[in-house]
mmCIF file of C-alpha atoms in Angstrom:
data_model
loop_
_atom_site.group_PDB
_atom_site.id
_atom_site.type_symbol
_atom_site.label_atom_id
_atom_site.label_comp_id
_atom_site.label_asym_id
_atom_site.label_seq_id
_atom_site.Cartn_x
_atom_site.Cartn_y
_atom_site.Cartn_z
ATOM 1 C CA UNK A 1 0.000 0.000 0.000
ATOM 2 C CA UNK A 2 1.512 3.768 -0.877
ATOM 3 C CA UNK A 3 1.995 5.658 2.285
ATOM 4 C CA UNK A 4 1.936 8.860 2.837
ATOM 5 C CA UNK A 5 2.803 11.344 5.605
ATOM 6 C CA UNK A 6 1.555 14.443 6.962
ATOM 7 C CA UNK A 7 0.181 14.985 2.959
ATOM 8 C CA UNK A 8 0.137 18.563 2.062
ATOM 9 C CA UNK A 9 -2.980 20.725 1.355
ATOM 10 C CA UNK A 10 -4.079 21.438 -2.075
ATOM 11 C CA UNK A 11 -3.983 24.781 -1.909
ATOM 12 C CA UNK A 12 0.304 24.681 -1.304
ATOM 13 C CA UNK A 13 2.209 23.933 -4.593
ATOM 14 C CA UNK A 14 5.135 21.095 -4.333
ATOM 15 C CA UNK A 15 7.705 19.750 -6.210
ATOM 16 C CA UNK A 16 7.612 16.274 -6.883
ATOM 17 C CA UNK A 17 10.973 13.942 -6.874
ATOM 18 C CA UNK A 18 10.846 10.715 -8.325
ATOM 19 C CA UNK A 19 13.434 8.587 -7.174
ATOM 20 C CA UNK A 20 13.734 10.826 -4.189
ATOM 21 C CA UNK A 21 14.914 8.255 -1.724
ATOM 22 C CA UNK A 22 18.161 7.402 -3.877
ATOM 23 C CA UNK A 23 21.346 8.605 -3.488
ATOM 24 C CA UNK A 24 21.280 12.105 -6.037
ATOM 25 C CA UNK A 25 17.748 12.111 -5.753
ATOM 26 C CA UNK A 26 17.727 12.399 -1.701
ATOM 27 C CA UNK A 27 20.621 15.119 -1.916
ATOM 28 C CA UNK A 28 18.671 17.063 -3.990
ATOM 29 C CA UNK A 29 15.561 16.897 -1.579
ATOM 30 C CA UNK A 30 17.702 18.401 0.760
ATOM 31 C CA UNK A 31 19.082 21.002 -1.270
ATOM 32 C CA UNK A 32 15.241 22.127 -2.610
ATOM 33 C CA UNK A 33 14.044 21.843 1.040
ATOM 34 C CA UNK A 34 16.892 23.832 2.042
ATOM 35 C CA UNK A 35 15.591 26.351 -0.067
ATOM 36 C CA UNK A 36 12.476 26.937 0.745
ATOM 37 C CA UNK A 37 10.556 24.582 -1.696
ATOM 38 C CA UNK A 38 7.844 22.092 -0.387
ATOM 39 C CA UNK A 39 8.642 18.510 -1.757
ATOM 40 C CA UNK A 40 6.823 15.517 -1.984
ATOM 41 C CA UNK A 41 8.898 12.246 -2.817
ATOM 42 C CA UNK A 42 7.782 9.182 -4.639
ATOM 43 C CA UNK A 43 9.823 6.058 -4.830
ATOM 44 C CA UNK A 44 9.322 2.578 -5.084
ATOM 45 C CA UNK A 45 12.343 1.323 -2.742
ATOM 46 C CA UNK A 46 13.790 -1.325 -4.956
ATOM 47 C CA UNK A 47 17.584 0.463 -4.335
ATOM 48 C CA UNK A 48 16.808 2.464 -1.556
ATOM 49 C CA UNK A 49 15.024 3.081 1.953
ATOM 50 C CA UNK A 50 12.666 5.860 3.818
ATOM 51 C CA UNK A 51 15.983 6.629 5.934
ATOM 52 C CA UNK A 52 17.477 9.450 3.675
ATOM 53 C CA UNK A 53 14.110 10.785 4.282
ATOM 54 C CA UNK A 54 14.261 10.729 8.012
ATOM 55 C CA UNK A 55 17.697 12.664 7.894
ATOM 56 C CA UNK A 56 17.027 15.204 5.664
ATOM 57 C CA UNK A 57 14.117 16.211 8.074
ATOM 58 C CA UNK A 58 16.839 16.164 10.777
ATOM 59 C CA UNK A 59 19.292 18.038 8.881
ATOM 60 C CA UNK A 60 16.939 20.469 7.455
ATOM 61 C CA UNK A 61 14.905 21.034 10.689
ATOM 62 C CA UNK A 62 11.940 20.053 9.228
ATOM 63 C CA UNK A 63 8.654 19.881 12.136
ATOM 64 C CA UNK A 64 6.857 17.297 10.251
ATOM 65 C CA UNK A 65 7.418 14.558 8.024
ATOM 66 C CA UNK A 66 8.522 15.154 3.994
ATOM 67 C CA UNK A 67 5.350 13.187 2.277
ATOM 68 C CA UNK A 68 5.928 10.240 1.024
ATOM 69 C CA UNK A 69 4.601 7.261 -1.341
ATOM 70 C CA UNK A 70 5.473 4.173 -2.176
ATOM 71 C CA UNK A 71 4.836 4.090 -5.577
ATOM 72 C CA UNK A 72 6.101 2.636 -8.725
ATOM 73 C CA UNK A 73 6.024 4.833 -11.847
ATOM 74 C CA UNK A 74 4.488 1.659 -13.985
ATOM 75 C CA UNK A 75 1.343 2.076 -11.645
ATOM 76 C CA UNK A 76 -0.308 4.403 -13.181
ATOM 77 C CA UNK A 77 -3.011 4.462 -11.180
ATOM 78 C CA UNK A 78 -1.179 5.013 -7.682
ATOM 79 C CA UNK A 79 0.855 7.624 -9.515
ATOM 80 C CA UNK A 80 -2.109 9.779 -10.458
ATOM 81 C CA UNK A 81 -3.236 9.178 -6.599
ATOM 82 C CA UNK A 82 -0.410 11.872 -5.385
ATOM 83 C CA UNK A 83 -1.520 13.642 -7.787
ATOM 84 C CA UNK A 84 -4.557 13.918 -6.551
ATOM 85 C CA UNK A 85 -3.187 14.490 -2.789
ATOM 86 C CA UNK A 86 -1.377 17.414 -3.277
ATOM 87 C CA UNK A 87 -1.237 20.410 -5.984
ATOM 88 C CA UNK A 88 1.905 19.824 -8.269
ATOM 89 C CA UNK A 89 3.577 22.587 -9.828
ATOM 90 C CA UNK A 90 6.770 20.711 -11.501
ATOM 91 C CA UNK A 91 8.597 17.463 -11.369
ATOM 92 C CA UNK A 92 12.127 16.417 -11.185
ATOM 93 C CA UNK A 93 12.816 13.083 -12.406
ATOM 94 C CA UNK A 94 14.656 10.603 -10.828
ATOM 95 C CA UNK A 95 13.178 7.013 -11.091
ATOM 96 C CA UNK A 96 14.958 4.909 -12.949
ATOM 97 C CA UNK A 97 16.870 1.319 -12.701
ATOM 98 C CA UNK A 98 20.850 2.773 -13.656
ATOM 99 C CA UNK A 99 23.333 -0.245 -13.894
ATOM 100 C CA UNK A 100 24.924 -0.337 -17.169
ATOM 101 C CA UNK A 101 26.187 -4.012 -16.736
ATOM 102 C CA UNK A 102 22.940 -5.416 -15.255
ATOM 103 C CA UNK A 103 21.111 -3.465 -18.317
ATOM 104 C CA UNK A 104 23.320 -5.701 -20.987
ATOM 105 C CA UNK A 105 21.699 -8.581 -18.887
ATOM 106 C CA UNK A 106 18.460 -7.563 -18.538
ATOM 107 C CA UNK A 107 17.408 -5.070 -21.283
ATOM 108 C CA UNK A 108 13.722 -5.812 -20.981
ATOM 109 C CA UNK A 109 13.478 -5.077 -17.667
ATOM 110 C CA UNK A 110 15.250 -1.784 -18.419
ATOM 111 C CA UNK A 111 13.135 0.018 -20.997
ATOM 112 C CA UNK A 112 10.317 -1.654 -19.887
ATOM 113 C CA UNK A 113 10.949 0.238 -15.434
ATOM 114 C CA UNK A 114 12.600 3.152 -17.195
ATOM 115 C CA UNK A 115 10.561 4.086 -20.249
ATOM 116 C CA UNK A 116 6.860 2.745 -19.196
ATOM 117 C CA UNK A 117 7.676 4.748 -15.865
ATOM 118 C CA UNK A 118 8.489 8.013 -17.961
ATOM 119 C CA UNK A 119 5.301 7.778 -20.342
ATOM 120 C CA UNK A 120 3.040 7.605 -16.859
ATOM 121 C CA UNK A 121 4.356 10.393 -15.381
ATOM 122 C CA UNK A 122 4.023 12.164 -18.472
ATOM 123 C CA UNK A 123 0.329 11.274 -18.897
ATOM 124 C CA UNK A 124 -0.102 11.926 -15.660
ATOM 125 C CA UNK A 125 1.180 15.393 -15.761
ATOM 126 C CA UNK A 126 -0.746 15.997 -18.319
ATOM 127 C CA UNK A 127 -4.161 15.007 -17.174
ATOM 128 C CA UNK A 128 -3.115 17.319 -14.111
ATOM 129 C CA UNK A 129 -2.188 20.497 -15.873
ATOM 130 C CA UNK A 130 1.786 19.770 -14.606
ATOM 131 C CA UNK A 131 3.874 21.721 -17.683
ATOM 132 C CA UNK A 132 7.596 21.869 -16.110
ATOM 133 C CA UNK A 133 9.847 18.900 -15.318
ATOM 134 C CA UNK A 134 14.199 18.645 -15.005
ATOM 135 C CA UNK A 135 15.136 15.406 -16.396
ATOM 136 C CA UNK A 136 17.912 13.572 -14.947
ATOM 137 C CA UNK A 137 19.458 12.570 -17.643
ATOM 138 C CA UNK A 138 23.307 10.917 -18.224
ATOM 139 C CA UNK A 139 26.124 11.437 -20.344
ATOM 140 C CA UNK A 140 26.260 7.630 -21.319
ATOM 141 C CA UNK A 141 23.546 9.478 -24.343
ATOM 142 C CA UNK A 142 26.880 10.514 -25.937
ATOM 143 C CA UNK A 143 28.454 8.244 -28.799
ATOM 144 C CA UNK A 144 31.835 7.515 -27.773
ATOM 145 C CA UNK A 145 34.451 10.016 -28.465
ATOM 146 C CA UNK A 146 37.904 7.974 -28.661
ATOM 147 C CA UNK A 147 40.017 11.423 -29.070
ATOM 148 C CA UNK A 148 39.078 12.549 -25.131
ATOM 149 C CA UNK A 149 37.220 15.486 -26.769
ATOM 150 C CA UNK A 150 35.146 17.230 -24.059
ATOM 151 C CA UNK A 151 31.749 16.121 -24.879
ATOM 152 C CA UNK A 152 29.309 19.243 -25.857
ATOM 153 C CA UNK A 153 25.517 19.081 -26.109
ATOM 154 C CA UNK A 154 25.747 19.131 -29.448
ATOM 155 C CA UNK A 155 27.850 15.963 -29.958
ATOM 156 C CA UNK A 156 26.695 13.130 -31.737
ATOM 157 C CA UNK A 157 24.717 11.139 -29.109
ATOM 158 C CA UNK A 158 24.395 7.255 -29.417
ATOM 159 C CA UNK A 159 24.909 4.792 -26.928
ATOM 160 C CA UNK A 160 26.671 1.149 -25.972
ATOM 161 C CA UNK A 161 24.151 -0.411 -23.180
ATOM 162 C CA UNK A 162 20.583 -0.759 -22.807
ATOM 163 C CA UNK A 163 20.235 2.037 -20.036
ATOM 164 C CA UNK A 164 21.749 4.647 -22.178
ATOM 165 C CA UNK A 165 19.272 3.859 -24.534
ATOM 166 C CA UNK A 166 16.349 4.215 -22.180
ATOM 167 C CA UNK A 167 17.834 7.950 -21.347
ATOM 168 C CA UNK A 168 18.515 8.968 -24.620
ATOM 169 C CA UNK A 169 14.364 7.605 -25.635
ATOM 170 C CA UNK A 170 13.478 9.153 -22.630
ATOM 171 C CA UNK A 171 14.633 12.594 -23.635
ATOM 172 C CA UNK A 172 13.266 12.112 -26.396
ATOM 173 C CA UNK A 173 9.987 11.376 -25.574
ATOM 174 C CA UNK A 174 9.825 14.641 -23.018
ATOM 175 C CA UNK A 175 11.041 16.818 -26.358
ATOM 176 C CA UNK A 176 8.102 15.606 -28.151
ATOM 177 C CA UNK A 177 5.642 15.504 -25.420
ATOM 178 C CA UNK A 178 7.200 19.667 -25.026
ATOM 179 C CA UNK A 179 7.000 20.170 -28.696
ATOM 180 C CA UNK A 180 2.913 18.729 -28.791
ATOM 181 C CA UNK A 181 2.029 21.012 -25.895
ATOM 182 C CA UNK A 182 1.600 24.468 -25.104
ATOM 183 C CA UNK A 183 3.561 25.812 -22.137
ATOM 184 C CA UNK A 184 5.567 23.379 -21.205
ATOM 185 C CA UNK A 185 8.958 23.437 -20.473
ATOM 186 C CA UNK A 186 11.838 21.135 -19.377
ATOM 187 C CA UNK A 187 15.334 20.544 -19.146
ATOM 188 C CA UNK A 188 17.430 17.532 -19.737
ATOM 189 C CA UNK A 189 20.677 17.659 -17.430
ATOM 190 C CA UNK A 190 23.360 15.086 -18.523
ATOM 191 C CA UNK A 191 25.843 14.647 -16.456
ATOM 192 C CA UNK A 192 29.236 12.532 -15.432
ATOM 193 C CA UNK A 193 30.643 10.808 -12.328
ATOM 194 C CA UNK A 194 28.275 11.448 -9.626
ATOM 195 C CA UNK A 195 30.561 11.094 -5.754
ATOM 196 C CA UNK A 196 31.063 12.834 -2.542
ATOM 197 C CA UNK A 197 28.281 12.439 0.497
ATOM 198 C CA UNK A 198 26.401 15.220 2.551
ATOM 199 C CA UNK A 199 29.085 17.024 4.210
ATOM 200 C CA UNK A 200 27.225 15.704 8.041
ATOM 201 C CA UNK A 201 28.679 12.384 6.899
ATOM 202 C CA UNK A 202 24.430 11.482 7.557
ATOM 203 C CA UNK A 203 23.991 10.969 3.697
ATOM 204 C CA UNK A 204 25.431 9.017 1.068
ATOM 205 C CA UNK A 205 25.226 6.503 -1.766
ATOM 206 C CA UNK A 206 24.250 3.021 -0.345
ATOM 207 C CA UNK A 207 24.108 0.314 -3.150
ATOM 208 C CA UNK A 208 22.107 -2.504 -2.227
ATOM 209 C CA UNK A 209 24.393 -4.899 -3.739
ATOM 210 C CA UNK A 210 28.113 -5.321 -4.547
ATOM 211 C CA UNK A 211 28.807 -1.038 -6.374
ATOM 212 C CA UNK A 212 29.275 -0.974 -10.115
ATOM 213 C CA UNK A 213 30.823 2.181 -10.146
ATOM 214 C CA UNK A 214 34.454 3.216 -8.705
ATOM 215 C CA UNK A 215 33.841 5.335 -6.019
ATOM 216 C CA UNK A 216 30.980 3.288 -4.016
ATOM 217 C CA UNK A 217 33.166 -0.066 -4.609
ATOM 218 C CA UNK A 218 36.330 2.090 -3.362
ATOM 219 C CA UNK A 219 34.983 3.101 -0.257
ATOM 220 C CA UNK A 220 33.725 -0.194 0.542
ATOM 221 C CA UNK A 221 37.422 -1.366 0.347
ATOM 222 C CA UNK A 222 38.410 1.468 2.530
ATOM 223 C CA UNK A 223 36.048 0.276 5.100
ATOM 224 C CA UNK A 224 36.833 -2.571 5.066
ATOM 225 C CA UNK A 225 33.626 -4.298 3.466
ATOM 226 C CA UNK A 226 35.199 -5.389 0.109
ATOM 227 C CA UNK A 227 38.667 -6.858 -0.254
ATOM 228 C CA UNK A 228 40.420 -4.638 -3.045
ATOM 229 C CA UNK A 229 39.477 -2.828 -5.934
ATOM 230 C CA UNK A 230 39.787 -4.175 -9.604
ATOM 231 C CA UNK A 231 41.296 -1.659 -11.734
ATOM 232 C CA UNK A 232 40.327 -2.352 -15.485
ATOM 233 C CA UNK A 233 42.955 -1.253 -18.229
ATOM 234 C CA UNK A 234 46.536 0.120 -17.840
ATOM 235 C CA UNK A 235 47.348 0.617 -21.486
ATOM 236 C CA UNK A 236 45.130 3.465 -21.997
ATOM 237 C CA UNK A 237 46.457 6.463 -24.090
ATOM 238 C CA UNK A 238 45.929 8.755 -20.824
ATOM 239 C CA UNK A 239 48.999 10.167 -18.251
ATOM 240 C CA UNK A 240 49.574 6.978 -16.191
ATOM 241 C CA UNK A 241 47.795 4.247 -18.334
ATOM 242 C CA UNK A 242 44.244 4.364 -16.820
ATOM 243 C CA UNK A 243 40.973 5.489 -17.456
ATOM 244 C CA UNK A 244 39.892 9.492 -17.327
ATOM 245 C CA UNK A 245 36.497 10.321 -15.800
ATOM 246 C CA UNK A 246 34.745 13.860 -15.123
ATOM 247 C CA UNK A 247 33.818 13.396 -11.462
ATOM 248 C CA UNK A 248 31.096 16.199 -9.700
ATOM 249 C CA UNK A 249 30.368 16.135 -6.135
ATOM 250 C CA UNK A 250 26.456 14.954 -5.459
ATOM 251 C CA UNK A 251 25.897 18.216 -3.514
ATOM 252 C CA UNK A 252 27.207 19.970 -6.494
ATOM 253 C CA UNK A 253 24.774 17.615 -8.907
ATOM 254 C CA UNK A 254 21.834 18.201 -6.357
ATOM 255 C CA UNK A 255 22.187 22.414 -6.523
ATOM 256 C CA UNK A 256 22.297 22.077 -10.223
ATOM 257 C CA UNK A 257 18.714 20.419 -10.628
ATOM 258 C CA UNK A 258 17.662 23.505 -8.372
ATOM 259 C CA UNK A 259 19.153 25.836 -10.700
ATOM 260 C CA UNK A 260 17.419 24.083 -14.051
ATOM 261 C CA UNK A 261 14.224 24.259 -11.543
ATOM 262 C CA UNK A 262 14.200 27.804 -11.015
ATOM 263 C CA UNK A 263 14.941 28.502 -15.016
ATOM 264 C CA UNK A 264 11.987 26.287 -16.375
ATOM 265 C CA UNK A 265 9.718 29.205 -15.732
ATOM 266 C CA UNK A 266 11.944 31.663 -17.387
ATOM 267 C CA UNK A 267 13.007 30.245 -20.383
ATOM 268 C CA UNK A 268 10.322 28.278 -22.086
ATOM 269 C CA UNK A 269 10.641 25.015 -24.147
ATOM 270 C CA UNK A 270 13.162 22.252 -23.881
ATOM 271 C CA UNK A 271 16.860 22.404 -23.241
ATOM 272 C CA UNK A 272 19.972 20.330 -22.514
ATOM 273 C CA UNK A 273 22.580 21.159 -20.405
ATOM 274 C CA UNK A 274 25.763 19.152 -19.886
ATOM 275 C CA UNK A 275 26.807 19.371 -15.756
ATOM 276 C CA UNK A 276 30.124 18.069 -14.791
ATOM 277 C CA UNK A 277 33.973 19.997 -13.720
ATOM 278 C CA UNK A 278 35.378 20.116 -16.751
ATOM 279 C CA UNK A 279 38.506 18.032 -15.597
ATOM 280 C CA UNK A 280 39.227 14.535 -15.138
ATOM 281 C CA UNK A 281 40.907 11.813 -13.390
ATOM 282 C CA UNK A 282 42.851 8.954 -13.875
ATOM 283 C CA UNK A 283 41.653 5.460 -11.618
ATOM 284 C CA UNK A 284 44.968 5.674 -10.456
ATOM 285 C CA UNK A 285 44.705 9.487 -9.035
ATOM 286 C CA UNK A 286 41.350 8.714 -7.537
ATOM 287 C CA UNK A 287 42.943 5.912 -5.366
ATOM 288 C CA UNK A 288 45.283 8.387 -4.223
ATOM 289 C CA UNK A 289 42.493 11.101 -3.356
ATOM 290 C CA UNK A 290 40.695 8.602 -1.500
ATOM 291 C CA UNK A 291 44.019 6.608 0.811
ATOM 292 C CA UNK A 292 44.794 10.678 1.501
ATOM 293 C CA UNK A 293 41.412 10.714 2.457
ATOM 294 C CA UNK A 294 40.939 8.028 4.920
ATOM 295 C CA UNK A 295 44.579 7.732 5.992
ATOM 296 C CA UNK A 296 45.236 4.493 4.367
ATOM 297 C CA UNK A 297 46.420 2.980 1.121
ATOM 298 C CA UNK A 298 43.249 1.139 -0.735
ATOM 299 C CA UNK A 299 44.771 -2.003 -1.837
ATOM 300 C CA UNK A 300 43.995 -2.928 -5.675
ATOM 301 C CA UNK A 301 44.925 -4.656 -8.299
ATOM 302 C CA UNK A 302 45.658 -4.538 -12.061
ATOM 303 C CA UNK A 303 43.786 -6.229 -14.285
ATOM 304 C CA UNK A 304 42.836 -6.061 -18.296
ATOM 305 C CA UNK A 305 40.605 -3.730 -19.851
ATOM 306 C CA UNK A 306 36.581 -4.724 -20.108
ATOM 307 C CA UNK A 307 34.954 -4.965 -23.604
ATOM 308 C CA UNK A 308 33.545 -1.040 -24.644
ATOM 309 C CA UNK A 309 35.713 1.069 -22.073
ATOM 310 C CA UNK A 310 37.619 3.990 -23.336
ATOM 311 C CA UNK A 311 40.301 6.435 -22.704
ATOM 312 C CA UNK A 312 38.536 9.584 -21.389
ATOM 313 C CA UNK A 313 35.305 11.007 -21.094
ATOM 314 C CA UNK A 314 34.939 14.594 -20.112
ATOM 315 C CA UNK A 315 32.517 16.825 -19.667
ATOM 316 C CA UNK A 316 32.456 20.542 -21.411
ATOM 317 C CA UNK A 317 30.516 22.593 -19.316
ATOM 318 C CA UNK A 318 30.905 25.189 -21.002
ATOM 319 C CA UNK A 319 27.100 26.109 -22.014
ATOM 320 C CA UNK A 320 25.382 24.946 -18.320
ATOM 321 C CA UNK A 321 28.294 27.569 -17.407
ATOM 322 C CA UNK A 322 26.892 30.785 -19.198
ATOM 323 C CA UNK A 323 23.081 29.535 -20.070
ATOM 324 C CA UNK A 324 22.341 27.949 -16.600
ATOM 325 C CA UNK A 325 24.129 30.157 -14.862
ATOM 326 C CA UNK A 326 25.985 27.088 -12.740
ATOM 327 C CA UNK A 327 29.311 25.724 -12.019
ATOM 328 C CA UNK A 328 31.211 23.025 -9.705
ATOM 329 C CA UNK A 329 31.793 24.329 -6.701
ATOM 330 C CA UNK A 330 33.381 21.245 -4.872
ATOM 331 C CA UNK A 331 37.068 19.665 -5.581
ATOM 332 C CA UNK A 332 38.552 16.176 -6.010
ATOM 333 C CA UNK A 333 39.756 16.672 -2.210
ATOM 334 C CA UNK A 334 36.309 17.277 -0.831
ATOM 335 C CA UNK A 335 34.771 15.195 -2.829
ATOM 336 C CA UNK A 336 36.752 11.798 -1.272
ATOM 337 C CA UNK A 337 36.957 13.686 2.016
ATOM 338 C CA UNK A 338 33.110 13.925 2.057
ATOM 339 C CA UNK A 339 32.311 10.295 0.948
ATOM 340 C CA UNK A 340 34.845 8.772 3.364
ATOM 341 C CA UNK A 341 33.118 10.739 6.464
ATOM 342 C CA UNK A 342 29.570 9.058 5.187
ATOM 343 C CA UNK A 343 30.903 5.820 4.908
ATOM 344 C CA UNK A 344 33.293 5.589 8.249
ATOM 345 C CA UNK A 345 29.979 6.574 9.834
ATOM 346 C CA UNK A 346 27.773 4.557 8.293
ATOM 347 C CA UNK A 347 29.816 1.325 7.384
ATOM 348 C CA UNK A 348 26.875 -0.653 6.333
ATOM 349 C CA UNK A 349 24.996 2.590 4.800
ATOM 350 C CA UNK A 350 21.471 3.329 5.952
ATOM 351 C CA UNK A 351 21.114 0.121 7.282
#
């Protein structure tokens, strides 16, 4: 059953989050509640848990509850039930399985979570008059560049797994639902390497099973959790043989989807807006960052490359820079710093 607490009145405008109880989407709950927005979260809790929930109300001083379902997107009719609970005024857009590997293996499952889930809330906005939403989009739209190239938004996008598929048809399905309507406006944000924690060391990325990505899996070494990390590839055209990645902090990530918020209004229609440093950094350099950080070497080891991965893939920022009006403010050091405070406190994550 979808619960729901402390529901607010019709008459006070919210922001829904879908996928609000994951790791950007939970951030960014903070960061709206922070500033001044009222937010009502739905998620379905296949890779998370209510806690985030519970600490952002701490964290933020909240007096009551942030309202809540339980809802998955591919129930339609439960999704146009918090619509009917509380008056919507724009969505952010969350929800969505994101494993690249597990995509390969299960495609189906994929576009049929990710894309049925998108065409719901879309029909569901529309029914209820709901004309802005910020996509969270990724940069795995982007066809490969294999010179390094900082990718633009106007690079050719195609993609090499099933769940960079399901973004780039989901963007694409928002464009045309904005191009059939009057008034409505959204923005697509792709972005990069999502790390870092809450600075309180209270919030963080907690994968419910063994981390795909490099940072998570690191910092489960560090704590001990995971025996080493696997570093895939030495013999990559890059400074000391390993892959390059554009890495943001999630606080970072979570004040740009406030930003794109704020500008639906403003500038009507759809845009896209690459978010990411600008910089990158070798596997190699990120193992450094993170031993500094926790005051211990992470113990690895070398292995071959995996089938698809390339040199470097960098963000140019250059547009969300002078359009959006946003830039990185957190570095490589605060970044590690950050997630190794969340997960020394919270060795097992929310649990």
């Amino acid at each position: 059953m979808p619960s729901s607490n402390n529901a607010s009145t019709p008459s006070s405008p919210c922001v829904l989050v879908t996928g609000g109880a994951g790791f950007i989407g939970s951030h960014t709950v903070l960061e709206l509640i922070t500033q001044g927005f009222k937010v009502v979260v739905v998620d379905n809790l296949c890779n998370s848990c209510e806690e985030p929930l519970r600490r952002i109300e701490k964290l933020s001083g909240l007096t009551e509850q942030i309202p809540f379902h339980s809802v998955d997107l591919a129930n339609i009719d439960a999704l146009r039930g918090v619509f009917k609970a509380h008056t919507i005024s724009s969505v952010i857009h969350f929800a969505a399985l994101k494993a690249v590997g597990e995509s390969v293996q299960k495609p189906l499952e994929y576009y049929r979570n990710n894309i049925t889930g998108t065409l719901n809330l879309l029909e569901v906005m529309l029914q209820f008059g709901v004309k802005n939403i910020v996509f969270s989009s990724s940069a795995t739209v982007y066809k490969a560049d294999y010179d390094g190239n900082p990718l633009r938004e106007t690079n050719e996008l195609g993609c090499t797994s099933p769940y960079g598929r399901t973004k780039l048809y989901m963007e694409s399905i928002i464009r045309d639902v904005v191009d059939a309507n009057s008034g409505w406006n959204a923005i697509m944000l792709r972005y990069f390497n999502p790390t870092g924690a809450h600075e309180s060391g209270t919030m963080g990325e907690d994968p419910q099973q063994i981390p795909n990505n490099l940072m998570p899996y690191m910092s489960q070494v560090a704590v001990g959790n995971l025996k080493e990390l696997r570093v895939f590839g030495t013999d990559y055209n890059t400074r000391d043989g390993t892959g390059v990645r554009d890495y943001i902090h999630v606080m970072d990530l979570a004040e740009a989807h406030v930003v794109a918020l704020k500008r639906l209004p403003l500038h009507k229609g759809y845009e896209v807006f690459n978010v990411g440093s600008g910089t990158g950094q070798t596997v190699l350099e990120m193992i450094e960052a993170m031993s500094e950080a926790c005051g211990k070497k992470i113990p690895y080891v070398l292995e071959g490359r995996r089938p698809g991965d390339i040199d470097t893939i960098l963000c140019d920022p250059t547009k969300s820079t002078k359009e959006l009006g946003f830039q990185v403010s957190r570095d490589l050091k605060q970044m590690c710093t950050d997630l190794w405070r969340w997960q020394k406190n919270n060795p097992n994550g929310y649990k």
